[in-house]
Tab-separated table of C-alpha atoms and ligand atoms in Angstrom:
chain	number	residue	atom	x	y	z
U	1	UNK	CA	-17.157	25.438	29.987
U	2	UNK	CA	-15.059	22.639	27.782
U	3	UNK	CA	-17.226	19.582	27.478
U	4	UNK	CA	-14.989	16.770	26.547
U	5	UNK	CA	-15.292	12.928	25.901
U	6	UNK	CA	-13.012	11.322	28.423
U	7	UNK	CA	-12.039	7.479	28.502
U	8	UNK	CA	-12.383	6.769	32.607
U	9	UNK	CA	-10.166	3.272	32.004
U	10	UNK	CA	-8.008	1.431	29.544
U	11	UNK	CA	-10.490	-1.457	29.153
U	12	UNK	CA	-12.222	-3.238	25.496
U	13	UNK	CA	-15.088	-2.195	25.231
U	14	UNK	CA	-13.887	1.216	25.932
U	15	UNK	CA	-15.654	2.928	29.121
U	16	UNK	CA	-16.850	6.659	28.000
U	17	UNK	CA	-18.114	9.850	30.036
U	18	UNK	CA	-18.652	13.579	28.900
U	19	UNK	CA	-17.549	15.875	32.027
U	20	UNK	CA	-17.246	19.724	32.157
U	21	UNK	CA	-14.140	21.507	32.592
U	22	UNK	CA	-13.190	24.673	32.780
U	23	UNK	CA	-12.474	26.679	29.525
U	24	UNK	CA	-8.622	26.626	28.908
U	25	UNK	CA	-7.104	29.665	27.903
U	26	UNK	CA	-4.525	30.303	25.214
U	27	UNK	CA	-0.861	31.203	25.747
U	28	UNK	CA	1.442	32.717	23.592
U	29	UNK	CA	1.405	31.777	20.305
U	30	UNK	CA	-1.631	29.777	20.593
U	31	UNK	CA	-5.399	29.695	19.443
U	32	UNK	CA	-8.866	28.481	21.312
U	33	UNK	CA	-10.896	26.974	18.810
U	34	UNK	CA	-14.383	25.649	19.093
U	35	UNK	CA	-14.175	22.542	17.545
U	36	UNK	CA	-17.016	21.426	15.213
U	37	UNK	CA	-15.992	18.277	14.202
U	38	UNK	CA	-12.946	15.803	15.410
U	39	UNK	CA	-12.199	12.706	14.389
U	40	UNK	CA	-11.632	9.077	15.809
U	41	UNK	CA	-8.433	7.406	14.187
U	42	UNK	CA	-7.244	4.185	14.810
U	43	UNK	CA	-4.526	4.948	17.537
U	44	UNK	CA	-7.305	6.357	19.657
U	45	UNK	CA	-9.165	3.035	19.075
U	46	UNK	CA	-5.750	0.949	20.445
U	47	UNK	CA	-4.743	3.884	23.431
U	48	UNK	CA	-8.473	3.703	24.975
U	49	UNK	CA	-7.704	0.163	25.728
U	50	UNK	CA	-4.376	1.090	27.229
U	51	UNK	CA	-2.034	0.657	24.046
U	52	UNK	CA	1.176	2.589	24.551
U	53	UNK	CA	1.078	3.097	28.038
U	54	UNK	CA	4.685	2.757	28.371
U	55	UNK	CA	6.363	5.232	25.791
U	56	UNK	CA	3.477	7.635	25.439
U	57	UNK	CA	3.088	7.655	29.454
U	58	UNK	CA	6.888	9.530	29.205
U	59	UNK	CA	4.493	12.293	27.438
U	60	UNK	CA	2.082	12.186	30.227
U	61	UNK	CA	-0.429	11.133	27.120
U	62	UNK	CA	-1.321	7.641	28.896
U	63	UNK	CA	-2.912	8.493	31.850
U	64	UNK	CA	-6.435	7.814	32.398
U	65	UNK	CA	-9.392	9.232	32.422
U	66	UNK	CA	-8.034	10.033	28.968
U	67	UNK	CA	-8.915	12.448	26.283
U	68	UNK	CA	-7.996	11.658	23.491
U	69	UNK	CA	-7.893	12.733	19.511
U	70	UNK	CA	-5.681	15.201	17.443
U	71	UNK	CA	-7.555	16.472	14.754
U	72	UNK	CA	-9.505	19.604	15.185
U	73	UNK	CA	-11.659	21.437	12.499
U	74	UNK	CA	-13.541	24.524	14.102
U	75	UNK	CA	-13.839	28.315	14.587
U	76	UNK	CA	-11.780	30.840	16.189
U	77	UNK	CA	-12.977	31.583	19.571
U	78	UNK	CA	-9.756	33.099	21.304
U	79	UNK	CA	-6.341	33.795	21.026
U	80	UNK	CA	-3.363	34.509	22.904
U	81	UNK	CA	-0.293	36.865	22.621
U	82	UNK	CA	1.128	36.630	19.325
U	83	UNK	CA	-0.735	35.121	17.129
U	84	UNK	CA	-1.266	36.830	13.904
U	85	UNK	CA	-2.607	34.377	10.953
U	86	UNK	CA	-5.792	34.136	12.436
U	87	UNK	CA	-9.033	36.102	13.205
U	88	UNK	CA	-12.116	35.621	15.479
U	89	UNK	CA	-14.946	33.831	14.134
U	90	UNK	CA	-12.709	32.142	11.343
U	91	UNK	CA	-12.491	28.845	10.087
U	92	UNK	CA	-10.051	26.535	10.934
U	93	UNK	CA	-8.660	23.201	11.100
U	94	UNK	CA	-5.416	21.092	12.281
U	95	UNK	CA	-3.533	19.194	14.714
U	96	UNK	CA	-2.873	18.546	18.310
U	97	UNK	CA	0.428	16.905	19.315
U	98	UNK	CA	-0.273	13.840	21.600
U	99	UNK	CA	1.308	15.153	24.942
U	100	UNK	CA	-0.090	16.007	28.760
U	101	UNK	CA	-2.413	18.519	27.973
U	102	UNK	CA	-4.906	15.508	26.371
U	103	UNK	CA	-6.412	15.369	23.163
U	104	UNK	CA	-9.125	17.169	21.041
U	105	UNK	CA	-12.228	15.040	21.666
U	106	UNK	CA	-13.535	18.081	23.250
U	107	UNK	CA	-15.704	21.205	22.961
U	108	UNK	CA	-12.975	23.720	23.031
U	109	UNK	CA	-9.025	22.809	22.379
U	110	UNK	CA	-6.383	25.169	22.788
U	111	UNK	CA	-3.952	24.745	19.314
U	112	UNK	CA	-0.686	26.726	18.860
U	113	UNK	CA	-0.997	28.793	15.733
U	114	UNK	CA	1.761	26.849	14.031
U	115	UNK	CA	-0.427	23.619	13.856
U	116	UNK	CA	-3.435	25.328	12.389
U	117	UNK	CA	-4.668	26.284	9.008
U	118	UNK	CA	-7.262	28.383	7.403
U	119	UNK	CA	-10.320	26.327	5.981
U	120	UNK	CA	-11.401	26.996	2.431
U	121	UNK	CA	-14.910	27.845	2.295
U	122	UNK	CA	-15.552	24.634	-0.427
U	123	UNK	CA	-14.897	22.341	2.670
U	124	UNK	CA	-16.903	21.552	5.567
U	125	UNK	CA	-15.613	20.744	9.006
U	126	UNK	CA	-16.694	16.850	9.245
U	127	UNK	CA	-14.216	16.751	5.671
U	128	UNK	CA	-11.740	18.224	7.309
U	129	UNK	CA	-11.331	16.798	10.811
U	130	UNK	CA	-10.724	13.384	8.908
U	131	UNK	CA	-7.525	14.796	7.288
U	132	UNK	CA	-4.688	16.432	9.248
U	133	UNK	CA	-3.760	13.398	11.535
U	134	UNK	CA	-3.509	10.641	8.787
U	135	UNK	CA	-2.421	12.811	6.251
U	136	UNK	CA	0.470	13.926	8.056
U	137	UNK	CA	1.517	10.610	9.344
U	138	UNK	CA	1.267	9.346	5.539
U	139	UNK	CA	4.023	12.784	4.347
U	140	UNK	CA	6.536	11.739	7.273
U	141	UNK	CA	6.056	8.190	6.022
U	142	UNK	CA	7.014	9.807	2.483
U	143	UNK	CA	9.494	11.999	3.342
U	144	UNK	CA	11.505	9.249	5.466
U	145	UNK	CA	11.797	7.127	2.326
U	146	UNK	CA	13.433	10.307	0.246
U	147	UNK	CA	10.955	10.209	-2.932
U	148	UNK	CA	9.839	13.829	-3.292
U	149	UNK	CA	8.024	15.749	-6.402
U	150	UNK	CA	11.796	15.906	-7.983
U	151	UNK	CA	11.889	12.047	-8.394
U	152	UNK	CA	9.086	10.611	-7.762
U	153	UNK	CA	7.873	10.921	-11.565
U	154	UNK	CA	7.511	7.030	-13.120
U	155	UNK	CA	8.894	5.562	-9.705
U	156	UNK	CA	7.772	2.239	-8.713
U	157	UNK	CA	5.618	2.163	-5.341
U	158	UNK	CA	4.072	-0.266	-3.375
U	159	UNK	CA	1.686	0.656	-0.491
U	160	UNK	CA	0.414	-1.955	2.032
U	161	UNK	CA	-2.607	-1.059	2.649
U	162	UNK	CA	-3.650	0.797	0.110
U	163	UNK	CA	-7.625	0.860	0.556
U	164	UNK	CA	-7.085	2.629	4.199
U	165	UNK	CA	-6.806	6.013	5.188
U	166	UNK	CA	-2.795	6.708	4.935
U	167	UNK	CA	-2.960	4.278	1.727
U	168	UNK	CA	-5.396	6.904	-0.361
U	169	UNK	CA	-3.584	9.888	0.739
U	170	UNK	CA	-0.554	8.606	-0.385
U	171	UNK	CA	-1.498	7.483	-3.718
U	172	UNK	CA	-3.619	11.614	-3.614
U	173	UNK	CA	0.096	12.794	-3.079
U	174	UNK	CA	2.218	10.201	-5.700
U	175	UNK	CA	-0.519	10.063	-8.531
U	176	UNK	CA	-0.107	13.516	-9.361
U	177	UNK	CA	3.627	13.011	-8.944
U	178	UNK	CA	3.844	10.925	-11.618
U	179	UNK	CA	4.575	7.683	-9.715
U	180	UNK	CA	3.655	4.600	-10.592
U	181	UNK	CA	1.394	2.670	-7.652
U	182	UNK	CA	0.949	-0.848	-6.949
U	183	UNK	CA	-1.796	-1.466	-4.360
U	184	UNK	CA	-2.351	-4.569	-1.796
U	185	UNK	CA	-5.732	-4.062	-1.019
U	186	UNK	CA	-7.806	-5.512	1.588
U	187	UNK	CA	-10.264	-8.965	0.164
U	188	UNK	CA	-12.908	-7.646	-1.799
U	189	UNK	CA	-11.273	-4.078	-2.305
U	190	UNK	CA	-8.646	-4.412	-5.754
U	191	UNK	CA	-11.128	-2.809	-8.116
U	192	UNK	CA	-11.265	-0.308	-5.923
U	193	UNK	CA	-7.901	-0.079	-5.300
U	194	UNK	CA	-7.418	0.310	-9.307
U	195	UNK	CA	-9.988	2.774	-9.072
U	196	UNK	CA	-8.085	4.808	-6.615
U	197	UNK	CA	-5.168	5.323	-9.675
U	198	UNK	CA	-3.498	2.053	-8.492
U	199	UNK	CA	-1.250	0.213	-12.250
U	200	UNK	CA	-1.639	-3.046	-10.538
U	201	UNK	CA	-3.740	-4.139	-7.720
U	202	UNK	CA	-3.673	-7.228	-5.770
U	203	UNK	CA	-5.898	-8.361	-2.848
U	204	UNK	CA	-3.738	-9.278	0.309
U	205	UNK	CA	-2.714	-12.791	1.234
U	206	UNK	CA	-0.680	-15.417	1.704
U	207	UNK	CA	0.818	-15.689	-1.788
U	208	UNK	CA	0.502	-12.120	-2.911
U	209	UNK	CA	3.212	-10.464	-1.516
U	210	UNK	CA	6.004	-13.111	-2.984
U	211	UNK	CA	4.456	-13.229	-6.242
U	212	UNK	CA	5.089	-8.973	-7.224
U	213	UNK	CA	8.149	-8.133	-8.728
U	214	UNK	CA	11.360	-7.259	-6.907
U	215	UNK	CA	11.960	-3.807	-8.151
U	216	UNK	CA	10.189	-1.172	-6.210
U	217	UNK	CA	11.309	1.920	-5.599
U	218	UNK	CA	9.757	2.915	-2.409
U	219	UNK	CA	7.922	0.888	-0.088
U	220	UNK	CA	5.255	1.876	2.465
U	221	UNK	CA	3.584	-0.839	4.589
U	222	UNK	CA	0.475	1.011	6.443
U	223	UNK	CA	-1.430	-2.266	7.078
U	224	UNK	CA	0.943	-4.842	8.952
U	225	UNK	CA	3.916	-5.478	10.617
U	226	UNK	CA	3.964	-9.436	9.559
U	227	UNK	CA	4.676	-8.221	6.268
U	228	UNK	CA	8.208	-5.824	6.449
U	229	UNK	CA	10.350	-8.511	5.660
U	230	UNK	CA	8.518	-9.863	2.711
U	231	UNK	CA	8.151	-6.454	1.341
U	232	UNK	CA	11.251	-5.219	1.920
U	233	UNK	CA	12.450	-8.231	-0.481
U	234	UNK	CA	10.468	-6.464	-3.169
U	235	UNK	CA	12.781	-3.293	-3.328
U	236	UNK	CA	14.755	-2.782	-6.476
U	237	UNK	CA	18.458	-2.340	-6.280
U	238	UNK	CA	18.417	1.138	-7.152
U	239	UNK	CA	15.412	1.197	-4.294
U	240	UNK	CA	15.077	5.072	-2.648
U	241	UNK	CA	13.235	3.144	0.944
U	242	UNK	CA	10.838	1.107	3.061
U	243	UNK	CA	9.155	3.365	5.461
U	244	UNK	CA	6.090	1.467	7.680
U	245	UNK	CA	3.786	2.741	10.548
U	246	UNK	CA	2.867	-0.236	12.095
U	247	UNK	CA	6.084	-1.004	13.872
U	248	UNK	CA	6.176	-2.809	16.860
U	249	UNK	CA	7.527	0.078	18.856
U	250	UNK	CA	4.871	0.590	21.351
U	251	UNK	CA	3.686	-2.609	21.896
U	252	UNK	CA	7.004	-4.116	22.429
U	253	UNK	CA	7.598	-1.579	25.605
U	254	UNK	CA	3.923	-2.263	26.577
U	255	UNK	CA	4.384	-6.090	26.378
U	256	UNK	CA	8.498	-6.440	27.447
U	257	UNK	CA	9.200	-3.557	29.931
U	258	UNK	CA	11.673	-0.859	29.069
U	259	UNK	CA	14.830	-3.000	28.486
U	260	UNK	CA	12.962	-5.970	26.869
U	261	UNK	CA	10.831	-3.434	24.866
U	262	UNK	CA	14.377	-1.425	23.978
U	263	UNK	CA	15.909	-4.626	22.989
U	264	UNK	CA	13.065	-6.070	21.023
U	265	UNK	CA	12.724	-2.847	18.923
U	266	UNK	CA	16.450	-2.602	18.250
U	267	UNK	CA	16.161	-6.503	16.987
U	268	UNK	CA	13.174	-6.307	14.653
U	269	UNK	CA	14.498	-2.793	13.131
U	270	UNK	CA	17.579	-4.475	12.440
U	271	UNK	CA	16.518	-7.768	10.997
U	272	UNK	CA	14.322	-5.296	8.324
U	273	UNK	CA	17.028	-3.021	8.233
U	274	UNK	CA	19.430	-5.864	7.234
U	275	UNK	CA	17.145	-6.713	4.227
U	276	UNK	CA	16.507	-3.709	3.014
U	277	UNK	CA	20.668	-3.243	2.825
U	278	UNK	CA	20.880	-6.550	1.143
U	279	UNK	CA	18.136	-5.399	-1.741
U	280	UNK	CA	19.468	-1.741	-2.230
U	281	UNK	CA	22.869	-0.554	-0.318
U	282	UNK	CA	21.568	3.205	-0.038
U	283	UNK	CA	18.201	2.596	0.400
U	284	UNK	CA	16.824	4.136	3.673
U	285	UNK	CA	14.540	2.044	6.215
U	286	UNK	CA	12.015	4.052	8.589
U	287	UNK	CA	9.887	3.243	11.436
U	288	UNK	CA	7.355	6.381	11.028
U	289	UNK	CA	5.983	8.238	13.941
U	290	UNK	CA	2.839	10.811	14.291
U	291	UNK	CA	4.479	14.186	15.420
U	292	UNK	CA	3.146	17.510	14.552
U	293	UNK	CA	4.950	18.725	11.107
U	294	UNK	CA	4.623	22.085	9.764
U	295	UNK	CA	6.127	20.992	6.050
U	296	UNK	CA	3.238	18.344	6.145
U	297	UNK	CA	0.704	21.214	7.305
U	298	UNK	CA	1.826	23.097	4.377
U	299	UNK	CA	1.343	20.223	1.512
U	300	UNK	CA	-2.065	19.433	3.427
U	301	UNK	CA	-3.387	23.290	2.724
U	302	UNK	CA	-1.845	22.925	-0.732
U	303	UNK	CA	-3.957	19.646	-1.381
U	304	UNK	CA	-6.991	20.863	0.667
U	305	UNK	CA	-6.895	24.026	-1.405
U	306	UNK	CA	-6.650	22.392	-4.736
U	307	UNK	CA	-9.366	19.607	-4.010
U	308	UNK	CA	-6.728	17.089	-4.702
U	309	UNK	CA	-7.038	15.739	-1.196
U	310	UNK	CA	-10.030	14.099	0.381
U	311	UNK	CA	-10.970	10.983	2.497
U	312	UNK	CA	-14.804	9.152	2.511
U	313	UNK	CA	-16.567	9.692	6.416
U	314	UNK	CA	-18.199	6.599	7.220
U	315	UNK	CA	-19.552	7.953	10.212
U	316	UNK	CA	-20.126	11.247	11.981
U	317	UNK	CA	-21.884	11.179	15.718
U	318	UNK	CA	-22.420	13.386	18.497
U	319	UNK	CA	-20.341	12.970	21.629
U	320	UNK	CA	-23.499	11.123	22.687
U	321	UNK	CA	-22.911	8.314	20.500
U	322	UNK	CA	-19.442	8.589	20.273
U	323	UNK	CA	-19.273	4.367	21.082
U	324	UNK	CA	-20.620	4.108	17.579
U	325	UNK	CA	-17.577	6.271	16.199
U	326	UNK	CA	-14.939	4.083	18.127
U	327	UNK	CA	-16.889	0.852	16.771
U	328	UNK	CA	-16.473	1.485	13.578
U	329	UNK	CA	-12.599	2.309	14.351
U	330	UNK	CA	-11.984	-1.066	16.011
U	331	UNK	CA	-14.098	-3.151	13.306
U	332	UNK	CA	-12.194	-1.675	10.328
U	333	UNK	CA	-14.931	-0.787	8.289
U	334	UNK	CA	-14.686	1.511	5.164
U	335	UNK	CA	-14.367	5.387	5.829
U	336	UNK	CA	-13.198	7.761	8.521
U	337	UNK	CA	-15.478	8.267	11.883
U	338	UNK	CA	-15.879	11.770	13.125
U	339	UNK	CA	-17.560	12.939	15.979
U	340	UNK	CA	-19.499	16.584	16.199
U	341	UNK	CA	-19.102	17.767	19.799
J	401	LIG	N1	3.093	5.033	13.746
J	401	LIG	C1	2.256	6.052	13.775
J	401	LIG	O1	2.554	7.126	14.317
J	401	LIG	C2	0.921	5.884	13.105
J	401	LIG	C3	0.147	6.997	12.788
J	401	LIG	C4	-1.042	6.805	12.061
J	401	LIG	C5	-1.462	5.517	11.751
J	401	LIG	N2	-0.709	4.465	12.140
J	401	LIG	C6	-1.124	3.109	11.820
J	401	LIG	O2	-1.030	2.941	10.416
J	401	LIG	C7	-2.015	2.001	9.988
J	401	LIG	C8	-2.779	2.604	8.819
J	401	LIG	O3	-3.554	3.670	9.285
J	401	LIG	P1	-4.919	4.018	8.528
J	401	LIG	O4	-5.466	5.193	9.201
J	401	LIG	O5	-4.679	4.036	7.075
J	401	LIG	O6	-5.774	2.719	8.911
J	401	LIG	P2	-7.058	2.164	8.150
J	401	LIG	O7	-7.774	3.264	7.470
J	401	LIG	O8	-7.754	1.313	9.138
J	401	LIG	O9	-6.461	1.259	6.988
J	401	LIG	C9	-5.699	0.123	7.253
J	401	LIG	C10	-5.620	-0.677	5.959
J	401	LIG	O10	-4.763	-1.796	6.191
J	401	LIG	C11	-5.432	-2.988	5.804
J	401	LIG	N3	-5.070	-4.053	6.764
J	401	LIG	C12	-5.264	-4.046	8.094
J	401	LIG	N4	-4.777	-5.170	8.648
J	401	LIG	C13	-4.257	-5.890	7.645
J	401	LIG	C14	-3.612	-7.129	7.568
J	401	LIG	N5	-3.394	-7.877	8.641
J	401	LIG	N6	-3.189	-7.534	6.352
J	401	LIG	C15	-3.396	-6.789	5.270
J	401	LIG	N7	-4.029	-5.610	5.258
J	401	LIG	C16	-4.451	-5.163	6.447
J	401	LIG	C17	-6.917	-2.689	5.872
J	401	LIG	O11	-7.561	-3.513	4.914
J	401	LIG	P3	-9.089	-3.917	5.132
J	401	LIG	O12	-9.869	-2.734	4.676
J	401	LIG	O13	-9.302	-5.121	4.278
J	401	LIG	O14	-9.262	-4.213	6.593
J	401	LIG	C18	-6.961	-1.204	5.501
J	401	LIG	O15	-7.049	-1.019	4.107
J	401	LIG	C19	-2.903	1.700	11.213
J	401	LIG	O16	-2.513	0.469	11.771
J	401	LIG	C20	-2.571	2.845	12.156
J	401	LIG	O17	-2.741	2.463	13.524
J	401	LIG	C21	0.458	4.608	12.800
């Protein structure tokens, strides 16, 4: 049987059951893994209280009672048809896209091969199921902007957010780069955030954003939408892009409807858009999505591998006590939550 942790309705505090399923099997091309640990990100904290019912209900990934989660860090149990970079019995870990077939809060989740990765034997599964999800978020956020090993050395970059989980990835990816990092960190957090390999670091409010200089060469804002505009007045004018995952996109189609939701998105893109043109003609301006990415896979085994990559669990619970995990989600407190099924 697949025991899984299921959200029965979108409601704050979230309403949680275990129920038994039947095992799924694999298809073509695609593995059964046994998951050992899976973790709690903040999207799942927002969706079990009926955040992007709208957009992600097109997916069939909004329907309650909901299972939700996409990272996965387990053992081989089965395969299907196909598959041949794995083995029974061996380690794994990676990512499920968020579609119909629900998430991997579960016992058992069936991944296609091209989403999974071997586990090194230096890392243990709780590590790992904190990884894959952020960290590939944080590389499409990268990648949308255009800095890449070939020029990121000595570019200026400014990350919003820096203290969270998407901000110390990317500064794990850009330090070794050679980039040069300025961090807005949350109160408390800029000596850590100078810790983290940060040149200058600068606790968030009202004043700090206006006061940095104006020639950044990327921009990533993983902390809040209220901020684009401001820092997309901080690019330089040879500026490579603004990239930001906390766009209004689902919450405008949740709040306004399709066409007010459509319209609302197409106005607040532009009005960044239209200051990120005015700072640097060429520079590009993304609204970054979660998908699946296999390039992102890759640099994630590359990082994992080389012990370059890492991100501090605050919590890890058993599906009994999974309420804890999605607590410390929703509260914002320091370190990924993982839950062992
Ligand atoms: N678009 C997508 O597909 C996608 C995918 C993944 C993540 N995301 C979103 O990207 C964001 C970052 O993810 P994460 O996993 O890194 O989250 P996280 O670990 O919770 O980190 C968020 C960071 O942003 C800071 N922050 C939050 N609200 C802020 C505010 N109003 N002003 C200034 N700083 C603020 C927090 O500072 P404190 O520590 O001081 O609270 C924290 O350092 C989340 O909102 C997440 O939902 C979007």
């Amino acid at each position: 049987m697949r025991h899984e942790l299921v959200f029965t309705e979108a409601a704050a505090p979230p309403r949680l059951a275990t129920r038994s399923v039947d095992l799924p099997r694999p298809g073509t091309g695609e593995v059964l893994v046994r998951v050992q640990a899976t973790s709690v990100n903040p999207i799942d904290a927002k969706r079990a209280t009926g955040y992007g019912r709208r957009l992600l209900g097109l997916k069939g990934a909004a329907r309650f009672p909901l299972v939700l989660g996409n990272d996965v860090a387990g053992v081989v149990e089965s395969f299907g048809a196909g598959v041949n970079r794995f083995a029974l019995g061996q380690r794994v870990y990676g990512l499920l896209g968020t579609g119909r077939a629900g998430g991997a809060h579960a016992s058992h989740v069936v991944v296609p091969q091209d989403f999974l990765l071997p586990a090194p034997d230096h890392a243990d599964p709780t590590a790992l199921a904190a990884l894959p999800y952020s960290f590939t978020t944080m590389w499409l956020a990268l990648r949308s902007t255009g800095i890449s090993p070939g020029n990121a050395r000595g570019a200026r970059v400014l990350i919003n957010g820096a203290n969270g989980g998407l901000g110390r990835l990317a500064m794990q990816v850009l330090l070794p780069w050679g980039s040069r990092i300025t961090a807005i960190c949350g109160k408390g957090q800029r000596r850590a955030g100078l810790e983290l390999g940060a040149e200058v670091a600068v606790e968030h409010g009202p004043t700090c954003i206006p006061s940095l200089p104006a020639d950044f060469d990327v921009v990533l804002n993983f902390a809040n939408w209220d901020d684009d505009a401001l820092l997309a007045s901080r690019l330089g004018p040879r500026a490579m892009g603004q990239a930001t995952t906390v766009h209004p996109l689902l919450t405008n189609f949740d709040r306004l409807g399709w066409l007010g939701g459509a319209w609302a998105s197409r106005r607040d893109r532009s009005r960044i858009r239209a200051i990120v043109a005015s700072r640097a003609p060429q520079a590009r301006y993304a609204w970054t999505i979660f998908k699946p990415d296999r390039e992102a896979l890759e640099a994630l085994a590359e990082g994992v591998r080389a012990r370059r990559l890492s991100l501090l669990v605050g919590v890890a619970v058993p599906f009994d006590n999974a309420i804890a995990a999605f607590d410390h989600v929703s509260a914002g407190k320091p370190g990924r939550a993982v839950l062992l099924p």
